Every structure is written in structure tokens, then in C-alpha cells.
Coordinates of C-alpha atoms and ligand atoms in Angstrom, one line a residue:
M8 CA 8.5 -29.3 -0.3
T9 CA 4.8 -29.5 0.6
I10 CA 1.9 -28.1 -1.2
H11 CA -1.3 -27.2 0.7
P12 CA -3.8 -26.0 -1.9
Q13 CA -6.8 -24.3 -0.4
N14 CA -8.7 -25.7 -3.3
D15 CA -7.8 -29.2 -4.6
R16 CA -5.4 -28.3 -7.4
I17 CA -2.1 -26.6 -6.9
S18 CA -1.7 -26.2 -10.6
S19 CA -4.1 -23.3 -10.4
P20 CA -3.2 -20.8 -7.7
R21 CA -5.9 -18.3 -7.6
A22 CA -6.1 -16.7 -11.0
E23 CA -7.2 -13.1 -11.2
G24 CA -8.4 -10.9 -14.0
R25 CA -8.6 -7.2 -14.0
G26 CA -8.4 -5.4 -10.6
G27 CA -6.6 -8.2 -8.8
I28 CA -8.7 -8.0 -5.7
A29 CA -8.7 -11.4 -4.0
S30 CA -11.8 -13.3 -3.2
S31 CA -10.3 -16.1 -1.1
F32 CA -7.1 -17.0 0.7
P33 CA -4.7 -18.2 -1.9
A34 CA -3.3 -21.7 -2.2
Q35 CA -0.4 -22.3 0.1
F36 CA 3.0 -23.7 -0.7
T37 CA 5.7 -24.8 1.7
G38 CA 9.3 -24.9 0.4
S39 CA 11.7 -22.4 -1.3
I40 CA 10.7 -19.9 -3.9
E41 CA 12.8 -21.9 -6.4
D42 CA 10.7 -25.0 -5.5
L43 CA 7.5 -23.1 -5.9
V44 CA 8.4 -21.7 -9.4
S45 CA 9.7 -25.1 -10.5
A46 CA 6.4 -26.7 -9.4
L47 CA 4.2 -24.1 -11.0
K48 CA 6.2 -22.8 -14.0
P49 CA 4.0 -19.7 -13.9
Q50 CA 3.1 -18.3 -17.3
H51 CA 1.4 -15.2 -15.9
P52 CA 2.7 -12.9 -13.2
L53 CA 2.5 -14.6 -9.8
Y54 CA 2.1 -12.8 -6.5
V55 CA 3.9 -14.6 -3.7
L56 CA 2.7 -13.6 -0.3
R57 CA 4.9 -14.4 2.7
P58 CA 2.8 -14.4 5.8
Q59 CA 6.0 -14.9 7.8
I60 CA 7.0 -11.4 6.8
L61 CA 3.6 -9.7 7.0
A62 CA 2.5 -10.9 10.5
P63 CA 5.6 -9.6 12.4
A64 CA 5.6 -6.4 10.4
A65 CA 2.0 -5.7 11.6
R66 CA 2.8 -6.6 15.2
D67 CA 6.0 -4.5 15.2
F68 CA 4.3 -1.4 13.7
S69 CA 1.4 -1.6 16.2
A70 CA 3.8 -2.0 19.1
L71 CA 5.8 1.0 18.0
F72 CA 3.0 3.5 17.4
S73 CA 1.3 4.9 20.5
G74 CA -2.2 5.1 19.0
D75 CA -4.5 3.4 16.6
V76 CA -3.0 2.1 13.4
M77 CA -5.4 2.0 10.4
Y78 CA -4.0 0.2 7.4
A79 CA -4.5 2.1 4.0
V80 CA -6.3 -0.6 2.0
K81 CA -5.4 1.1 -1.3
C82 CA -1.8 0.0 -0.8
N83 CA -2.7 -3.7 -1.2
P84 CA -6.4 -4.7 -1.2
D85 CA -5.7 -8.4 -1.1
K86 CA -8.2 -10.1 1.3
A87 CA -5.5 -12.4 2.8
V88 CA -3.4 -9.3 3.5
L89 CA -6.2 -7.6 5.3
Q90 CA -7.0 -10.7 7.3
I91 CA -3.4 -11.3 8.4
L92 CA -3.0 -7.6 9.4
Y93 CA -6.2 -7.8 11.4
K94 CA -5.2 -11.0 13.2
N95 CA -1.9 -9.3 14.0
G96 CA -3.1 -6.2 15.7
I97 CA -4.3 -3.8 12.9
K98 CA -7.9 -3.4 13.9
A99 CA -8.8 -0.4 11.7
F100 CA -8.7 0.3 7.9
D101 CA -8.5 3.5 5.9
V102 CA -10.8 3.0 2.9
A103 CA -11.2 5.4 0.0
S104 CA -14.1 4.1 -2.1
V105 CA -17.3 2.2 -1.6
E106 CA -15.6 -0.9 -3.1
E107 CA -12.9 -0.7 -0.5
V108 CA -15.6 -0.3 2.2
R109 CA -17.3 -3.4 1.0
L110 CA -14.1 -5.4 0.7
A111 CA -12.8 -4.4 4.1
A112 CA -16.1 -5.0 5.8
K113 CA -16.2 -8.5 4.3
A114 CA -12.6 -9.4 5.0
A115 CA -12.6 -8.2 8.6
P116 CA -16.2 -7.6 9.7
K117 CA -15.1 -6.3 13.2
A118 CA -12.5 -3.8 11.9
K119 CA -13.3 -0.1 12.3
L120 CA -13.4 1.6 8.9
Y121 CA -12.4 5.2 8.3
F122 CA -13.5 6.7 5.0
M123 CA -10.5 8.9 4.3
H124 CA -11.1 10.1 0.7
P125 CA -11.7 13.9 0.8
V126 CA -14.0 13.8 -2.2
K127 CA -16.5 11.0 -1.9
A128 CA -19.5 10.1 -4.0
P129 CA -22.8 10.8 -2.2
E130 CA -24.0 7.2 -2.7
A131 CA -20.7 5.9 -1.2
I132 CA -21.2 7.9 2.0
R133 CA -24.8 6.8 2.3
E134 CA -24.0 3.1 1.8
A135 CA -20.9 3.3 4.1
Y136 CA -23.0 4.9 6.9
T137 CA -26.2 3.0 6.6
I138 CA -25.1 -0.5 5.5
H139 CA -21.5 -0.9 6.8
G140 CA -21.6 1.1 10.0
V141 CA -18.9 3.6 9.0
R142 CA -18.9 6.6 11.2
A143 CA -15.5 8.2 10.5
F144 CA -15.2 10.4 7.4
V145 CA -12.6 12.9 6.2
L146 CA -13.3 16.3 4.6
D147 CA -11.2 19.3 3.4
T148 CA -14.0 21.6 2.3
Q149 CA -17.3 22.9 3.6
E150 CA -19.0 21.4 0.5
E151 CA -17.9 17.9 1.6
L152 CA -19.0 18.5 5.2
F153 CA -22.5 19.4 3.9
K154 CA -22.5 16.3 1.7
I155 CA -21.6 14.0 4.6
L156 CA -24.3 15.6 6.8
R157 CA -26.9 15.3 4.0
E158 CA -26.1 11.7 3.1
T159 CA -26.1 10.6 6.7
D160 CA -29.4 12.4 7.4
L161 CA -27.7 14.7 9.9
A162 CA -26.4 11.9 12.0
H163 CA -25.3 12.6 15.6
D164 CA -22.6 10.0 15.8
L165 CA -20.2 11.2 13.1
E166 CA -16.4 11.2 13.6
L167 CA -15.1 13.9 11.3
F168 CA -11.5 14.4 10.3
V169 CA -10.4 17.7 8.7
R170 CA -7.5 17.0 6.3
M171 CA -4.8 19.6 6.3
A172 CA -2.4 20.5 3.4
L173 CA 1.3 20.7 4.2
P174 CA 4.2 22.5 2.7
K175 CA 6.4 20.8 0.1
N176 CA 8.1 17.6 1.2
S177 CA 11.1 17.0 -0.9
S178 CA 12.0 13.8 0.9
A179 CA 8.9 12.1 -0.4
A180 CA 8.5 10.0 -3.5
I181 CA 5.1 11.6 -4.1
D182 CA 4.0 14.7 -2.3
F183 CA 0.2 14.8 -2.0
R184 CA -0.2 18.5 -1.3
A185 CA -1.2 19.4 -4.8
K186 CA -4.3 17.3 -4.6
F187 CA -5.9 17.3 -1.1
G188 CA -6.0 19.2 2.1
A189 CA -7.3 22.5 3.4
M190 CA -4.8 25.3 4.1
P191 CA -4.1 25.6 7.8
E192 CA -6.2 28.8 8.2
D193 CA -9.1 27.0 6.5
V194 CA -8.6 24.0 8.8
S195 CA -9.3 26.2 11.8
L196 CA -12.5 27.4 10.2
L197 CA -13.6 23.9 9.2
L198 CA -12.9 22.6 12.7
Q199 CA -15.2 25.4 14.1
Q200 CA -17.9 24.3 11.6
C201 CA -17.6 20.6 12.3
R202 CA -17.5 20.8 16.1
P203 CA -21.2 21.3 16.7
V204 CA -22.1 18.3 14.4
A205 CA -19.3 15.9 15.3
A206 CA -19.4 13.3 18.0
K207 CA -15.6 13.2 17.6
L208 CA -13.4 15.7 15.8
G209 CA -9.9 15.1 14.4
V210 CA -7.3 16.6 12.2
C211 CA -5.3 14.6 9.7
F212 CA -2.6 15.0 7.1
H213 CA -0.5 12.9 4.8
V214 CA 3.1 14.0 4.5
G215 CA 3.7 12.2 1.2
T216 CA 4.5 8.6 0.4
Q217 CA 7.9 7.1 1.1
T218 CA 9.0 10.0 3.3
M219 CA 12.7 9.6 4.1
N220 CA 13.0 12.4 6.6
P221 CA 11.3 11.9 10.0
S222 CA 11.4 15.6 10.9
V223 CA 8.7 16.2 8.2
Y224 CA 6.2 14.6 10.6
A225 CA 7.4 16.9 13.4
R226 CA 6.8 19.9 11.1
A227 CA 3.4 18.7 10.2
V228 CA 2.4 18.1 13.9
N229 CA 3.5 21.7 14.6
I230 CA 1.3 23.1 11.8
A231 CA -1.6 21.0 13.0
A232 CA -1.2 22.1 16.6
A233 CA -1.2 25.8 15.5
A234 CA -4.4 25.2 13.4
I235 CA -6.1 23.5 16.4
A236 CA -5.1 26.3 18.8
R237 CA -6.4 28.9 16.3
S238 CA -9.7 27.2 16.0
G239 CA -10.4 27.5 19.7
V240 CA -12.5 24.3 19.7
K241 CA -11.8 20.9 21.3
V242 CA -10.1 18.4 19.0
D243 CA -10.3 14.8 20.0
A244 CA -7.7 13.1 17.8
L245 CA -4.7 13.7 15.5
D246 CA -4.2 11.3 12.5
V247 CA -0.6 11.6 11.2
G248 CA -1.4 9.7 8.0
G249 CA 0.8 7.4 6.0
G250 CA 4.1 8.0 4.3
F251 CA 6.4 5.8 6.4
P252 CA 9.0 4.3 4.1
A253 CA 10.1 0.9 3.0
A254 CA 13.7 0.1 1.9
Y255 CA 14.3 0.0 -1.9
P256 CA 17.6 -0.8 -3.6
G257 CA 19.6 2.2 -4.9
Q258 CA 18.3 4.5 -2.2
A259 CA 19.8 5.3 1.2
A260 CA 18.3 3.0 3.8
P261 CA 15.3 4.8 5.4
P262 CA 15.7 5.8 9.1
P263 CA 14.3 3.1 11.3
L264 CA 10.6 3.5 12.3
P265 CA 11.3 4.4 15.9
Q266 CA 12.9 7.6 14.7
Y267 CA 9.6 8.6 13.0
M268 CA 7.6 7.8 16.2
K269 CA 10.1 9.8 18.2
A270 CA 9.8 12.8 15.9
I271 CA 6.0 12.6 16.2
S272 CA 5.9 12.2 20.0
G273 CA 8.6 14.9 20.5
A274 CA 6.7 17.4 18.4
L275 CA 3.4 16.7 20.3
K276 CA 5.2 17.1 23.6
K277 CA 6.6 20.5 22.5
C278 CA 3.2 21.7 21.4
G279 CA 1.6 20.6 24.7
L280 CA -0.4 17.9 23.0
S281 CA 1.2 14.8 24.6
D282 CA -2.2 13.5 25.6
M283 CA -3.8 13.9 22.2
P284 CA -5.1 10.5 21.0
L285 CA -3.2 9.5 17.9
L286 CA -4.0 7.6 14.7
C287 CA -1.9 6.8 11.6
E288 CA -2.6 5.4 8.2
P289 CA 0.4 3.4 6.9
G290 CA 0.4 1.5 3.7
R291 CA 3.8 0.9 2.1
A292 CA 5.8 0.4 5.4
L293 CA 3.5 -2.3 6.6
V294 CA 3.1 -4.4 3.5
A295 CA 5.8 -3.7 0.9
H296 CA 8.2 -6.5 1.9
S297 CA 5.4 -9.1 2.4
T298 CA 4.9 -9.9 -1.3
S299 CA 7.0 -10.7 -4.3
L300 CA 6.0 -10.7 -8.0
V301 CA 7.4 -13.5 -10.1
V302 CA 7.6 -12.6 -13.8
R303 CA 8.9 -14.5 -16.8
V304 CA 11.5 -13.3 -19.3
E305 CA 9.9 -13.5 -22.7
Q306 CA 12.9 -12.2 -24.7
R307 CA 16.3 -10.8 -24.1
R308 CA 17.9 -8.0 -26.2
G309 CA 21.3 -7.1 -24.7
D310 CA 20.6 -5.5 -21.4
L311 CA 16.9 -5.2 -22.1
L312 CA 14.6 -8.0 -20.7
Y313 CA 11.1 -8.2 -22.1
I314 CA 9.0 -9.6 -19.2
N315 CA 5.3 -10.5 -18.8
D316 CA 4.4 -7.7 -16.5
G317 CA 5.0 -4.0 -16.5
T318 CA 3.8 -0.5 -15.6
Y319 CA 0.2 -1.1 -16.7
G320 CA 0.2 -4.2 -14.5
G321 CA 1.9 -4.6 -11.2
L322 CA 5.0 -2.5 -11.8
F323 CA 3.7 1.1 -12.1
D324 CA 6.2 2.4 -9.5
A325 CA 9.1 1.0 -11.4
G326 CA 8.1 3.1 -14.4
R327 CA 9.1 6.6 -15.4
W328 CA 7.0 8.4 -12.8
L329 CA 8.7 7.0 -9.7
N330 CA 11.6 5.0 -11.1
L331 CA 11.7 2.8 -8.0
R332 CA 14.2 0.0 -8.2
Y333 CA 12.9 -3.3 -6.9
P334 CA 15.0 -6.0 -5.3
V335 CA 15.4 -8.9 -7.7
R336 CA 16.4 -12.6 -7.8
L337 CA 16.8 -14.8 -10.9
I338 CA 15.1 -18.1 -10.9
R339 CA 16.5 -20.1 -13.8
R340 CA 14.2 -22.1 -16.1
D341 CA 16.4 -25.3 -15.6
G342 CA 17.3 -24.6 -12.0
E343 CA 21.0 -24.7 -12.9
L344 CA 23.7 -22.2 -11.9
H345 CA 25.5 -21.0 -15.1
H346 CA 27.3 -17.8 -14.3
T347 CA 27.7 -15.6 -11.3
E348 CA 28.8 -12.2 -12.7
M349 CA 26.0 -9.6 -12.1
L350 CA 25.1 -7.0 -14.7
P351 CA 22.6 -4.1 -14.7
F352 CA 19.5 -4.8 -16.8
R353 CA 16.5 -2.7 -17.9
L354 CA 13.0 -4.2 -18.1
A355 CA 10.3 -3.8 -20.8
G356 CA 6.7 -4.6 -19.9
P357 CA 4.5 -6.8 -22.2
T358 CA 2.3 -4.0 -23.7
C359 CA 3.0 -2.3 -27.0
D360 CA 3.4 1.1 -25.3
A361 CA 7.0 2.4 -25.3
L362 CA 6.3 4.1 -22.0
D363 CA 5.9 0.6 -20.5
M364 CA 9.6 0.3 -19.6
M365 CA 11.5 0.3 -16.4
A366 CA 15.0 1.7 -16.3
G367 CA 16.1 0.1 -13.0
P368 CA 18.9 -0.8 -13.2
F369 CA 18.0 -4.3 -12.0
D370 CA 21.2 -6.3 -11.1
L371 CA 20.9 -9.9 -12.4
P372 CA 23.3 -12.6 -13.5
A373 CA 24.9 -11.9 -16.8
D374 CA 23.5 -15.0 -18.5
V375 CA 19.8 -14.4 -17.8
R376 CA 17.8 -16.1 -20.7
T377 CA 14.4 -16.2 -22.2
G378 CA 12.2 -18.5 -20.1
D379 CA 13.9 -17.6 -16.8
W380 CA 11.9 -16.1 -14.0
I381 CA 12.6 -13.0 -12.0
E382 CA 11.4 -12.5 -8.5
L383 CA 10.8 -8.8 -7.8
G384 CA 10.5 -8.0 -4.1
N385 CA 8.6 -5.1 -2.5
A386 CA 5.5 -6.0 -4.6
G387 CA 3.4 -5.9 -1.5
A388 CA 2.8 -2.1 -1.9
Y389 CA 1.0 -0.4 -4.8
S390 CA 1.1 -3.3 -7.2
R391 CA -2.0 -5.6 -6.9
G392 CA -4.5 -2.8 -6.7
L393 CA -3.0 -1.0 -9.7
R394 CA -3.3 -3.7 -12.3
G395 CA -5.0 -2.9 -15.5
N396 CA -5.8 -5.1 -18.5
F397 CA -4.2 -2.9 -21.2
N398 CA -3.4 -5.0 -24.3
G399 CA -4.9 -8.0 -22.6
F400 CA -2.0 -8.4 -20.1
G401 CA -4.1 -8.2 -16.9
K402 CA -3.9 -11.8 -15.7
S403 CA -2.1 -12.7 -12.6
A404 CA -2.3 -15.3 -9.8
A405 CA -1.5 -15.4 -6.1
I406 CA -0.2 -17.9 -3.6
A407 CA 1.1 -17.8 -0.1
L408 CA 4.6 -19.2 0.5
Y409 CA 6.0 -20.6 3.8
E410 CA 9.7 -21.2 3.8
P411 CA 10.6 -23.7 6.5
S412 CA 13.9 -22.2 7.4
G413 CA 12.6 -18.6 7.4
A414 CA 11.7 -16.1 4.7
E415 CA 14.5 -15.3 2.2
L416 CA 13.8 -12.1 0.4
P417 CA 15.4 -11.0 -2.9
K418 CA 18.1 -8.2 -2.6
Ligands
PLP522 C1 -5.3 9.2 2.6 C2 -4.1 8.2 2.5 N1 -3.8 7.6 3.7 C3 -2.7 6.7 3.7 C4 -2.0 6.4 2.5 C5 -0.9 5.4 2.6 O1 0.3 6.0 2.3 P1 1.7 5.2 2.4 O2 1.5 4.0 1.6 O3 2.6 6.2 1.9 O4 1.9 4.9 3.9 C6 -2.4 7.0 1.3 C7 -1.7 6.8 0.1 O5 -2.0 7.2 -1.0 C8 -3.5 8.0 1.3 O6 -3.9 8.6 0.2

């Protein structure tokens, strides 16, 4: 095993407090995950980024999608993640707050930023436009359009995207239609209002995160095409949003990405929009598998393992809202193999809140003990950016792992 700390001490991989947004590339470690844990014996949750997984994921996604891919920064705002994505073909980022604008502008100064939150603070629009050169903004109301125009002093170089609400998507883990998006009739009106003041005009939607059915994208393209036709104005781009899924244990495997791309291009062709320039805003599908979270078992009570991270930290999606199961691997405190029978376990987070529990089940060796570590996979998506500091359990650290014989993910 080889350790390549970015700073001079491997014993301190980059520690993070609340928020978990990285400020520098983490220390690096070459070896197996077991070697890494044995070397560090992490007492706080440890994010383990595998560039060997992230870089090809970025390249594959860009190669498959016939348009511009903008990565949704909210999904994992780690600076190293943004930089690896940028180096591997993702040249645009979807940002949702002024903090994300600043972060992305710093991590990848040449990346194009799209400010895709439909309800933005006026100060955020002004700073994004005047200081960071952001020109692309989303809106789903006339009020937001006026706000963008006011805060950019009636700029002539705006790229405006009108976000459209979609019908219920029961194949998604979270359906976003309750929160954002104009109804298709209103989209047509907004397009008419935006056209005279927009250098570029687009329509966008988000079908819902972790969408398991590719035909939902085709349906959304059809609705967008009808709204565009009704508006009677020229629309320059269609942004099909995020929502592309990652594989999680306990769910049917998602259809492969090419099926999603085929559904989108097929629908565009049928609507006569084959030449429409396309964009998308993936988060989860790009980064989920790139990162694991190593947690420590602080106590065992039967099938319930009390661990040092939970739903107020990096494991929100494993809690009662989404109940996602994560792939897991036990890393024993003494490195020995005791027992091979697997049993289903539940997890309890470190806070005093009884909601901070994760039903799983998480399949682990029957003799898991206090002091063992668990590697949870899929922590690349919606984990680092969600960390809070409730009950004082906000600390985490991060490191990049290179496995000489190829990345070996937990199952
Ligand atoms: C506007 C917007 N774009 C893209 C995404 C990324 O979605 P996903 O991670 O499902 O691909 C989100 C997620 O919340 C979003 O709100």
C-alpha cells in the first residue's frame, strides 16, 4: 500500500465540519479499502472517493448524451468531484444558490454555469451575473422573469429557461412536480414573454429523481413540444433535466442509460424536433457510485447497529423518507474473518432522535461487532451536501482511494 497525502500527514485526511464542502483535493491512498481503514482507523465518518469510478462515469455519460451535460452540483458539491467531472468532459454545471455559483466558479473557472433554481434571491442573481459571468437562468413565473431582468439591469445576453411542471411520475423516488414548474399552458405564455428579452430561450423540466422508467422522458418531451408549438415562438434548446437512476440493492436494476437516451431522441424525432439542441442536468447517475462512506459500529443490539453517521449526516436517503438501501461491506476491526453467514441488519444514527434510524435491511456478516467499520456504497449522491451538525455529529473527513487492481465496490 502507498499513501500520497496532499498535505504531509496521512493521519489527518481532510477533516470537515458542517456543510461538508471541500476546500482542497483530499489526501490520496493507494491500496485496498481494508488497508485504508486499517491505516486510518477513522473515528468519524470517512468519505472515500474513487476517481477510477468517477472519471469513466463522466466520460460514458457525455458520450451517450447527444447534447451538453451539466452536472447538478447539489448532488455532491465536493470540489474534487467537480474537477474530475470537468476534466472528463462535463463542461457545464447546474447551480442552485450563490454558494454553489461561487464554489463551481472556483473549482472549474472555465465551466459554464446555469442557475437553475426557479426561485432565486435577487442578490444571488446580481452576483452571479455581474461577478461570475452567469448568463443562463431558469424561471417558472413572470415574477421571476421580472426579477432576473431587474437584477441584471435588463441585460441583452440572457439565456432564459422556462421550467415546466409534469404529470405524476410514479417511477421516481421523489417527484418534483409539487414544488416547481409552470403548467404547460403557462409555459407557452412565459415563452412568449421571454422571447423578446432572451438572447437564447429554452424549455426545461425535471421528471423526478431516480426515475426507473425511460418512457417518462418521452412523455415529458411530448408535453414540452406541445407547449413550444402553442407558444408560436422560436425555442433554441430543450433541457431534459436530471432523474437518471443509479443501481441500489433491493430494487430492480434500472434500465441501462442508452434506453433513456433512446426514449428522448425517439420522442424528439416524433415531434419533429430532432434538430433541437439538447441539455441535461444529471446528478445521481453520474456520481452515486463514485464515493463510499465508511462508518463505525459504536454498539450492537441484536439486529440493530448503532453507527456514527445517520439521517442528519450523510445518510438522509436511507431514512424513512426514501428508505434507500445502500450496498454495504463489513471491514472488521481486527482484519480477521470470523463468520460468513449474512444477516439483515437495521442501522441507528448517532443522534438522540428516534427518527434517525435506517430500516435497510443491510446484509452483513452475522458476527458484526462494536468497533467494526461498515463501508456504505452509493454515498456519492445526496450525502456530503446534506450533512448537518445536529447533536454535534457533523464531523466527517474525505480521502481519494486508488485500488491498484481496479475499484472494488461494496454490494
Ligand atoms: C433542477 C435540478 N436539476 C437536476 C437535479 C439532479 O437530479 P438527479 O440527481 O435526480 O439527476 C436536481 C435534483 O434535485 C434538480 O433539482
